[in-house]
mmCIF file of C-alpha atoms (C1' of nucleotides) in Angstrom:
data_model
loop_
_atom_site.group_PDB
_atom_site.id
_atom_site.type_symbol
_atom_site.label_atom_id
_atom_site.label_comp_id
_atom_site.label_asym_id
_atom_site.label_seq_id
_atom_site.Cartn_x
_atom_site.Cartn_y
_atom_site.Cartn_z
ATOM 1 C CA MET A 43 -36.172 -56.387 -64.212
ATOM 2 C CA CYS A 44 -32.699 -56.752 -62.365
ATOM 3 C CA ILE A 45 -31.441 -53.204 -62.981
ATOM 4 C CA GLU A 46 -31.746 -51.636 -59.672
ATOM 5 C CA ARG A 47 -30.138 -54.008 -57.858
ATOM 6 C CA GLY A 48 -26.749 -52.279 -57.601
ATOM 7 C CA LEU A 49 -25.553 -53.562 -60.873
ATOM 8 C CA LYS A 50 -24.350 -52.013 -63.890
ATOM 9 C CA MET A 51 -26.129 -52.251 -66.973
ATOM 10 C CA THR A 52 -23.623 -53.058 -69.237
ATOM 11 C CA GLY A 53 -24.088 -54.179 -72.909
ATOM 12 C CA GLN A 54 -22.837 -57.819 -71.954
ATOM 13 C CA ARG A 55 -25.125 -58.271 -69.180
ATOM 14 C CA ARG A 56 -28.202 -56.893 -71.106
ATOM 15 C CA ILE A 57 -27.669 -59.614 -73.260
ATOM 16 C CA ILE A 58 -27.090 -62.532 -70.982
ATOM 17 C CA ALA A 59 -30.148 -61.393 -69.058
ATOM 18 C CA ARG A 60 -32.186 -61.244 -72.065
ATOM 19 C CA VAL A 61 -30.858 -64.921 -73.355
ATOM 20 C CA LEU A 62 -31.699 -66.328 -69.617
ATOM 21 C CA SER A 63 -35.421 -64.347 -69.636
ATOM 22 C CA GLU A 64 -36.166 -65.930 -73.159
ATOM 23 C CA SER A 65 -34.847 -69.173 -72.624
ATOM 24 C CA GLU A 66 -37.704 -71.980 -71.851
ATOM 25 C CA ASP A 67 -35.269 -74.672 -71.119
ATOM 26 C CA HIS A 68 -32.668 -75.217 -68.807
ATOM 27 C CA PRO A 69 -28.899 -74.364 -70.596
ATOM 28 C CA ASP A 70 -25.766 -74.548 -69.670
ATOM 29 C CA VAL A 71 -23.057 -71.696 -69.855
ATOM 30 C CA GLU A 72 -21.773 -73.153 -72.713
ATOM 31 C CA GLU A 73 -25.204 -72.873 -74.301
ATOM 32 C CA LEU A 74 -25.861 -69.320 -72.864
ATOM 33 C CA TYR A 75 -22.848 -68.315 -74.525
ATOM 34 C CA ARG A 76 -23.540 -69.839 -77.631
ATOM 35 C CA ARG A 77 -27.284 -68.178 -77.647
ATOM 36 C CA ALA A 78 -25.479 -64.617 -76.410
ATOM 37 C CA VAL A 79 -22.983 -64.501 -79.361
ATOM 38 C CA ALA A 80 -25.905 -64.849 -81.835
ATOM 39 C CA LEU A 81 -26.979 -61.937 -80.531
ATOM 40 C CA ASP A 82 -24.165 -59.715 -80.270
ATOM 41 C CA ALA A 83 -20.459 -60.917 -80.678
ATOM 42 C CA ASP A 84 -19.122 -59.119 -77.760
ATOM 43 C CA VAL A 85 -19.393 -61.559 -74.988
ATOM 44 C CA SER A 86 -16.675 -63.651 -73.510
ATOM 45 C CA ILE A 87 -17.320 -66.896 -71.489
ATOM 46 C CA ALA A 88 -15.820 -65.427 -68.693
ATOM 47 C CA THR A 89 -18.266 -62.867 -68.571
ATOM 48 C CA VAL A 90 -21.227 -65.349 -68.914
ATOM 49 C CA TYR A 91 -19.831 -67.380 -66.003
ATOM 50 C CA ARG A 92 -19.105 -64.093 -63.995
ATOM 51 C CA THR A 93 -22.722 -62.830 -64.734
ATOM 52 C CA VAL A 94 -24.468 -65.916 -64.263
ATOM 53 C CA ARG A 95 -23.283 -66.401 -61.281
ATOM 54 C CA LEU A 96 -23.919 -62.856 -60.120
ATOM 55 C CA LEU A 97 -27.128 -63.385 -61.245
ATOM 56 C CA GLU A 98 -27.664 -66.401 -59.240
ATOM 57 C CA GLU A 99 -26.561 -64.256 -55.583
ATOM 58 C CA LYS A 100 -29.220 -61.833 -56.688
ATOM 59 C CA GLY A 101 -31.596 -64.759 -56.639
ATOM 60 C CA ILE A 102 -32.636 -63.763 -60.581
ATOM 61 C CA VAL A 103 -31.670 -67.152 -62.173
ATOM 62 C CA ALA A 104 -31.593 -70.866 -60.260
ATOM 63 C CA ARG A 105 -28.731 -72.988 -60.781
ATOM 64 C CA ARG A 106 -29.642 -76.480 -61.374
ATOM 65 C CA ASP A 107 -27.607 -79.853 -61.445
ATOM 66 C CA PHE A 108 -28.735 -82.876 -63.136
ATOM 67 C CA GLY A 109 -25.479 -84.588 -62.393
ATOM 68 C CA GLU A 110 -23.955 -83.895 -65.557
ATOM 69 C CA GLY A 111 -20.990 -82.144 -63.886
ATOM 70 C CA ARG A 112 -22.028 -79.276 -65.301
ATOM 71 C CA SER A 113 -24.571 -76.417 -64.166
ATOM 72 C CA ARG A 114 -27.755 -75.447 -66.115
ATOM 73 C CA TYR A 115 -29.777 -72.136 -65.375
ATOM 74 C CA ASP A 116 -33.193 -70.839 -65.438
ATOM 75 C CA PRO A 117 -34.793 -67.642 -64.566
ATOM 76 C CA THR A 118 -36.682 -68.004 -60.877
ATOM 77 C CA ASP A 119 -39.869 -65.885 -62.380
ATOM 78 C CA ARG A 120 -40.748 -69.066 -63.396
ATOM 79 C CA GLY A 121 -41.635 -69.829 -60.110
ATOM 80 C CA GLN A 122 -40.498 -72.745 -57.771
ATOM 81 C CA HIS A 123 -40.854 -75.780 -59.775
ATOM 82 C CA HIS A 124 -39.221 -79.668 -59.707
ATOM 83 C CA HIS A 125 -37.556 -81.557 -62.936
ATOM 84 C CA LEU A 126 -38.491 -84.878 -64.420
ATOM 85 C CA ILE A 127 -35.442 -86.051 -66.295
ATOM 86 C CA ASP A 128 -36.431 -88.655 -68.858
ATOM 87 C CA VAL A 129 -33.497 -91.012 -68.569
ATOM 88 C CA ASP A 130 -33.754 -92.079 -72.075
ATOM 89 C CA THR A 131 -33.905 -88.797 -73.952
ATOM 90 C CA GLY A 132 -32.136 -86.432 -71.316
ATOM 91 C CA LYS A 133 -35.263 -84.035 -71.954
ATOM 92 C CA VAL A 134 -36.230 -82.217 -68.723
ATOM 93 C CA ILE A 135 -39.954 -81.318 -67.442
ATOM 94 C CA GLU A 136 -40.829 -78.973 -64.995
ATOM 95 C CA PHE A 137 -43.876 -79.577 -63.109
ATOM 96 C CA GLU A 138 -45.242 -77.781 -59.803
ATOM 97 C CA ASP A 139 -46.994 -80.023 -57.080
ATOM 98 C CA GLU A 140 -48.514 -78.344 -54.100
ATOM 99 C CA ALA A 141 -49.420 -81.662 -52.169
ATOM 100 C CA HIS A 142 -45.249 -82.333 -52.359
ATOM 101 C CA ASP A 143 -44.162 -79.052 -51.183
ATOM 102 C CA ALA A 144 -46.796 -79.248 -48.375
ATOM 103 C CA LEU A 145 -45.394 -83.010 -47.813
ATOM 104 C CA ALA A 146 -41.936 -81.825 -47.723
ATOM 105 C CA ARG A 147 -42.346 -78.880 -45.560
ATOM 106 C CA ASP A 148 -43.940 -81.827 -42.952
ATOM 107 C CA ILE A 149 -41.121 -84.012 -43.242
ATOM 108 C CA ALA A 150 -39.081 -81.135 -42.171
ATOM 109 C CA ALA A 151 -40.902 -80.189 -39.387
ATOM 110 C CA LYS A 152 -41.126 -84.110 -38.186
ATOM 111 C CA LEU A 153 -37.121 -83.764 -38.060
ATOM 112 C CA GLY A 154 -37.204 -80.493 -36.321
ATOM 113 C CA PHE A 155 -36.446 -78.477 -39.276
ATOM 114 C CA GLU A 156 -37.520 -75.255 -40.789
ATOM 115 C CA LEU A 157 -37.610 -76.133 -44.979
ATOM 116 C CA VAL A 158 -35.803 -73.464 -46.619
ATOM 117 C CA ASP A 159 -35.701 -74.839 -49.810
ATOM 118 C CA VAL A 160 -36.331 -78.231 -51.687
ATOM 119 C CA ARG A 161 -34.560 -80.025 -54.387
ATOM 120 C CA LEU A 162 -36.708 -82.813 -56.080
ATOM 121 C CA GLN A 163 -36.020 -84.701 -59.251
ATOM 122 C CA LEU A 164 -37.492 -87.576 -60.800
ATOM 123 C CA PHE A 165 -36.004 -89.810 -63.138
ATOM 124 C CA ALA A 166 -38.409 -91.803 -65.274
ATOM 125 C CA ARG A 167 -39.150 -92.912 -68.451
ATOM 126 C CA ARG A 168 -41.832 -93.203 -70.715
ATOM 127 C CA PRO A 169 -43.872 -96.587 -70.162
ATOM 128 C CA GLU A 170 -44.841 -97.992 -73.680
ATOM 129 C CA GLN A 171 -42.094 -97.510 -75.770
ATOM 130 C CA LYS A 172 -39.534 -100.384 -74.553
ATOM 131 C CA LYS A 173 -35.993 -99.228 -75.190
ATOM 132 C CA PRO A 174 -34.250 -102.037 -77.018
ATOM 133 C CA LYS A 175 -30.828 -102.522 -75.214
ATOM 134 C CA MET B 207 -20.319 -109.019 -49.880
ATOM 135 C CA CYS B 208 -19.253 -107.821 -52.953
ATOM 136 C CA ILE B 209 -16.725 -110.281 -54.287
ATOM 137 C CA GLU B 210 -18.608 -112.364 -56.504
ATOM 138 C CA ARG B 211 -19.302 -109.407 -58.916
ATOM 139 C CA GLY B 212 -16.424 -110.556 -61.686
ATOM 140 C CA LEU B 213 -14.171 -108.087 -59.450
ATOM 141 C CA LYS B 214 -10.742 -109.441 -58.389
ATOM 142 C CA MET B 215 -10.113 -108.719 -54.779
ATOM 143 C CA THR B 216 -7.198 -106.896 -54.359
ATOM 144 C CA GLY B 217 -5.905 -105.568 -51.176
ATOM 145 C CA GLN B 218 -6.671 -101.625 -51.925
ATOM 146 C CA ARG B 219 -10.461 -102.551 -53.134
ATOM 147 C CA ARG B 220 -10.576 -104.410 -49.678
ATOM 148 C CA ILE B 221 -9.492 -101.299 -47.909
ATOM 149 C CA ILE B 222 -12.114 -98.994 -49.469
ATOM 150 C CA ALA B 223 -14.848 -101.411 -49.630
ATOM 151 C CA ARG B 224 -14.159 -101.582 -45.649
ATOM 152 C CA VAL B 225 -14.231 -97.709 -45.212
ATOM 153 C CA LEU B 226 -17.300 -97.327 -47.261
ATOM 154 C CA SER B 227 -19.299 -100.060 -45.263
ATOM 155 C CA GLU B 228 -17.681 -98.533 -42.110
ATOM 156 C CA SER B 229 -18.986 -94.938 -42.975
ATOM 157 C CA GLU B 230 -21.802 -93.593 -41.463
ATOM 158 C CA ASP B 231 -21.868 -90.312 -43.450
ATOM 159 C CA HIS B 232 -21.449 -89.342 -47.192
ATOM 160 C CA PRO B 233 -17.740 -88.904 -47.414
ATOM 161 C CA ASP B 234 -16.133 -87.598 -50.747
ATOM 162 C CA VAL B 235 -13.408 -88.893 -52.757
ATOM 163 C CA GLU B 236 -10.663 -86.893 -50.430
ATOM 164 C CA GLU B 237 -11.965 -88.031 -47.666
ATOM 165 C CA LEU B 238 -12.439 -92.052 -48.398
ATOM 166 C CA TYR B 239 -9.050 -91.703 -49.576
ATOM 167 C CA ARG B 240 -7.850 -89.806 -46.273
ATOM 168 C CA ARG B 241 -9.640 -92.986 -44.291
ATOM 169 C CA ALA B 242 -8.192 -95.618 -46.699
ATOM 170 C CA VAL B 243 -4.573 -94.430 -46.128
ATOM 171 C CA ALA B 244 -5.064 -94.291 -42.488
ATOM 172 C CA LEU B 245 -5.947 -97.718 -42.905
ATOM 173 C CA ASP B 246 -3.168 -98.895 -45.295
ATOM 174 C CA ALA B 247 -0.658 -96.809 -46.813
ATOM 175 C CA ASP B 248 -0.728 -98.574 -50.282
ATOM 176 C CA VAL B 249 -3.768 -96.562 -51.564
ATOM 177 C CA SER B 250 -3.603 -93.666 -54.509
ATOM 178 C CA ILE B 251 -6.286 -91.273 -54.973
ATOM 179 C CA ALA B 252 -6.464 -92.547 -58.399
ATOM 180 C CA THR B 253 -7.791 -95.913 -57.215
ATOM 181 C CA VAL B 254 -10.125 -94.570 -55.089
ATOM 182 C CA TYR B 255 -11.892 -92.721 -58.155
ATOM 183 C CA ARG B 256 -11.531 -96.072 -60.309
ATOM 184 C CA THR B 257 -13.030 -98.369 -56.785
ATOM 185 C CA VAL B 258 -15.823 -95.856 -56.177
ATOM 186 C CA ARG B 259 -16.939 -95.650 -59.844
ATOM 187 C CA LEU B 260 -16.784 -99.301 -59.981
ATOM 188 C CA LEU B 261 -18.770 -99.849 -56.973
ATOM 189 C CA GLU B 262 -21.389 -97.283 -58.121
ATOM 190 C CA GLU B 263 -21.876 -99.052 -61.623
ATOM 191 C CA LYS B 264 -22.279 -102.376 -59.706
ATOM 192 C CA GLY B 265 -24.887 -100.700 -57.364
ATOM 193 C CA ILE B 266 -22.985 -101.002 -54.351
ATOM 194 C CA VAL B 267 -22.582 -97.310 -53.463
ATOM 195 C CA ALA B 268 -24.812 -94.581 -54.290
ATOM 196 C CA ARG B 269 -23.386 -91.245 -55.281
ATOM 197 C CA ARG B 270 -24.644 -88.046 -53.929
ATOM 198 C CA ASP B 271 -24.475 -84.734 -55.283
ATOM 199 C CA PHE B 272 -25.118 -81.968 -52.770
ATOM 200 C CA GLY B 273 -23.994 -79.379 -54.992
ATOM 201 C CA GLU B 274 -20.952 -78.721 -53.648
ATOM 202 C CA GLY B 275 -19.081 -79.621 -56.919
ATOM 203 C CA ARG B 276 -17.643 -82.993 -55.592
ATOM 204 C CA SER B 277 -19.312 -86.235 -55.302
ATOM 205 C CA ARG B 278 -20.095 -87.768 -52.013
ATOM 206 C CA TYR B 279 -20.586 -91.692 -51.776
ATOM 207 C CA ASP B 280 -22.695 -94.158 -49.497
ATOM 208 C CA PRO B 281 -23.316 -97.648 -49.228
ATOM 209 C CA THR B 282 -26.758 -98.460 -50.572
ATOM 210 C CA ASP B 283 -27.291 -101.620 -47.960
ATOM 211 C CA ARG B 284 -28.584 -98.347 -45.838
ATOM 212 C CA GLY B 285 -31.465 -98.706 -48.016
ATOM 213 C CA GLN B 286 -33.170 -95.850 -50.110
ATOM 214 C CA HIS B 287 -33.623 -92.736 -48.733
ATOM 215 C CA HIS B 288 -33.177 -89.032 -48.773
ATOM 216 C CA HIS B 289 -31.185 -86.280 -47.512
ATOM 217 C CA LEU B 290 -32.060 -83.124 -45.321
ATOM 218 C CA ILE B 291 -29.060 -80.772 -45.640
ATOM 219 C CA ASP B 292 -28.635 -78.226 -42.361
ATOM 220 C CA VAL B 293 -27.694 -75.167 -44.244
ATOM 221 C CA ASP B 294 -26.256 -73.664 -40.958
ATOM 222 C CA THR B 295 -23.914 -76.321 -40.471
ATOM 223 C CA GLY B 296 -23.847 -78.158 -43.401
ATOM 224 C CA LYS B 297 -24.647 -81.422 -41.779
ATOM 225 C CA VAL B 298 -27.016 -83.949 -43.434
ATOM 226 C CA ILE B 299 -29.294 -86.084 -41.839
ATOM 227 C CA GLU B 300 -31.177 -89.220 -43.637
ATOM 228 C CA PHE B 301 -34.649 -90.278 -43.744
ATOM 229 C CA GLU B 302 -37.008 -92.456 -45.604
ATOM 230 C CA ASP B 303 -40.429 -91.648 -46.198
ATOM 231 C CA GLU B 304 -43.066 -93.866 -47.693
ATOM 232 C CA ALA B 305 -45.628 -91.144 -48.086
ATOM 233 C CA HIS B 306 -43.122 -89.255 -50.280
ATOM 234 C CA ASP B 307 -42.311 -92.085 -52.444
ATOM 235 C CA ALA B 308 -45.984 -93.132 -52.891
ATOM 236 C CA LEU B 309 -46.436 -89.347 -54.087
ATOM 237 C CA ALA B 310 -43.246 -89.161 -56.384
ATOM 238 C CA ARG B 311 -44.512 -92.133 -58.287
ATOM 239 C CA ASP B 312 -47.751 -90.725 -58.489
ATOM 240 C CA ILE B 313 -46.614 -87.626 -59.930
ATOM 241 C CA ALA B 314 -44.399 -89.396 -62.676
ATOM 242 C CA ALA B 315 -47.304 -91.250 -63.741
ATOM 243 C CA LYS B 316 -49.717 -88.249 -63.842
ATOM 244 C CA LEU B 317 -47.145 -86.534 -66.140
ATOM 245 C CA GLY B 318 -46.851 -90.104 -68.099
ATOM 246 C CA PHE B 319 -43.851 -91.436 -66.498
ATOM 247 C CA GLU B 320 -42.510 -94.680 -64.892
ATOM 248 C CA LEU B 321 -40.437 -93.505 -62.062
ATOM 249 C CA VAL B 322 -36.806 -95.114 -62.479
ATOM 250 C CA ASP B 323 -35.329 -92.947 -59.345
ATOM 251 C CA VAL B 324 -35.923 -90.150 -57.263
ATOM 252 C CA ARG B 325 -33.813 -87.569 -55.953
ATOM 253 C CA LEU B 326 -34.938 -85.401 -52.767
ATOM 254 C CA GLN B 327 -32.752 -82.896 -51.082
ATOM 255 C CA LEU B 328 -34.356 -80.565 -48.345
ATOM 256 C CA PHE B 329 -32.525 -77.650 -47.285
ATOM 257 C CA ALA B 330 -33.476 -76.180 -44.089
ATOM 258 C CA ARG B 331 -32.253 -74.693 -40.495
ATOM 259 C CA ARG B 332 -33.324 -75.625 -37.064
ATOM 260 C CA PRO B 333 -35.850 -72.735 -36.334
ATOM 261 C CA GLU B 334 -34.984 -71.769 -32.498
ATOM 262 C CA GLN B 335 -31.261 -70.966 -32.434
ATOM 263 C CA LYS B 336 -31.477 -67.853 -34.785
ATOM 264 C CA LYS B 337 -28.141 -67.565 -36.635
ATOM 265 C CA PRO B 338 -26.280 -63.815 -35.655
ATOM 266 C CA LYS B 339 -25.367 -62.556 -39.101
ATOM 267 C "C1'" DC C 143 -12.952 -39.197 -62.990
ATOM 268 C "C1'" DT C 144 -13.107 -43.841 -60.751
ATOM 269 C "C1'" DA C 145 -14.904 -47.854 -59.421
ATOM 270 C "C1'" DA C 146 -16.896 -51.945 -61.347
ATOM 271 C "C1'" DT C 147 -16.245 -54.863 -65.692
ATOM 272 C "C1'" DT C 148 -14.170 -57.306 -69.419
ATOM 273 C "C1'" DG C 149 -11.530 -60.179 -72.251
ATOM 274 C "C1'" DC C 150 -7.782 -63.194 -72.582
ATOM 275 C "C1'" DA C 151 -5.185 -66.491 -70.711
ATOM 276 C "C1'" DA C 152 -3.192 -68.663 -66.920
ATOM 277 C "C1'" DA C 153 -4.886 -71.150 -62.855
ATOM 278 C "C1'" DT C 154 -7.866 -74.526 -59.998
ATOM 279 C "C1'" DC C 155 -10.407 -78.064 -58.840
ATOM 280 C "C1'" DA C 156 -12.538 -82.309 -59.168
ATOM 281 C "C1'" DT C 157 -11.899 -86.563 -61.836
ATOM 282 C "C1'" DT C 158 -10.377 -89.391 -65.730
ATOM 283 C "C1'" DT C 159 -6.608 -92.156 -68.182
ATOM 284 C "C1'" DG C 160 -2.203 -93.507 -70.526
ATOM 285 C "C1'" DC C 161 1.229 -96.278 -69.490
ATOM 286 C "C1'" DG C 162 5.092 -99.089 -67.858
ATOM 287 C "C1'" DC C 163 4.988 -102.132 -63.592
ATOM 288 C "C1'" DA C 164 2.972 -105.783 -59.878
ATOM 289 C "C1'" DG C 165 0.155 -109.104 -58.532
ATOM 290 C "C1'" DG C 166 -4.402 -112.063 -58.419
ATOM 291 C "C1'" DG C 167 -6.510 -116.316 -59.964
ATOM 292 C "C1'" DC D 227 1.703 -116.846 -67.487
ATOM 293 C "C1'" DC D 228 -1.914 -113.641 -68.465
ATOM 294 C "C1'" DC D 229 -4.816 -110.125 -67.683
ATOM 295 C "C1'" DT D 230 -6.414 -107.025 -64.925
ATOM 296 C "C1'" DG D 231 -5.507 -103.390 -61.364
ATOM 297 C "C1'" DC D 232 -2.226 -100.006 -59.609
ATOM 298 C "C1'" DG D 233 0.482 -95.883 -58.980
ATOM 299 C "C1'" DC D 234 2.192 -91.717 -61.160
ATOM 300 C "C1'" DA D 235 1.957 -88.238 -63.683
ATOM 301 C "C1'" DA D 236 -0.219 -86.054 -67.479
ATOM 302 C "C1'" DA D 237 -4.814 -84.812 -69.352
ATOM 303 C "C1'" DT D 238 -9.478 -83.053 -69.219
ATOM 304 C "C1'" DG D 239 -13.270 -80.470 -68.591
ATOM 305 C "C1'" DA D 240 -15.904 -77.356 -65.945
ATOM 306 C "C1'" DT D 241 -15.475 -73.004 -63.563
ATOM 307 C "C1'" DT D 242 -12.732 -68.965 -61.302
ATOM 308 C "C1'" DT D 243 -9.026 -65.329 -61.446
ATOM 309 C "C1'" DG D 244 -5.014 -62.140 -61.802
ATOM 310 C "C1'" DC D 245 -4.111 -58.308 -64.769
ATOM 311 C "C1'" DA D 246 -4.581 -54.627 -67.872
ATOM 312 C "C1'" DA D 247 -7.597 -51.934 -70.879
ATOM 313 C "C1'" DT D 248 -12.287 -50.397 -71.431
ATOM 314 C "C1'" DT D 249 -16.595 -48.367 -69.763
ATOM 315 C "C1'" DA D 250 -20.981 -47.064 -67.100
ATOM 316 C "C1'" DG D 251 -22.472 -43.668 -64.026
#
DNA sequence: CTAATTGCAAATCATTTGCGCAGGG
DNA sequence: CCCTGCGCAAATGATTTGCAATTAG
């Protein structure tokens, strides 16, 4: 899936790549490290950082920043998508929206630009359950 | 403009508030500190951090994160707006878009949520001037 | 065999915080 | 006068990096 990109396929890279491709959520490096160690103890957190950076440069994973001070990652093979963050639970929901992407392209064009990438994050809450403060 | 919020109006806060309200761009703390010192030497970077956090909690400034690893700030009296980042120059352009905000509300509603906040960033480039690599 | 990769620990970077002192109300 | 806010320097937390040992191709 990512072997033929000029990277040596080492044991730790294999593990980290697997952890990433199997993840359905948006783990941070600490979490990736935990999962990797659970599969094979021979990984250091430094290698996770290095690998994740490498995969990001190669376009295999996307780095996300939800304003928590650390980065989260997810494989790009899930397709271009955006995020809705439940402000009460912190849960992240992915979604795609054709109409939105088209609108984004239009907005950029109107400003005289050609769109390269869009980052959209919706912070929201479930309406019914009023949080007692 | 922000005095009656239960904050003591000290000299350094006055300076930092002025620097912020006069800024047309999105300075980071380091930059705010530089500008503040230029007006009045009696400010420490720690105070800039403290003040900026305070003003953010009070809703007087907005914290932005353009994925550079540090936060940038701008006064909220400029209104709710989004950002287009020129990927070649790093320049940030602000814009508003009614249609987009409505669409965002719709998307959240469709997912069963009530929108609290939207963060939209367009990464784009000017089409004509091809950057020589 | 040789360059790429790893682990570890030390180094960075942005940001926060403890503490004794100063100043606003 | 009292409590809040300040400067300083040390503490934190995430991420990066130098270096010597290890390994993929």
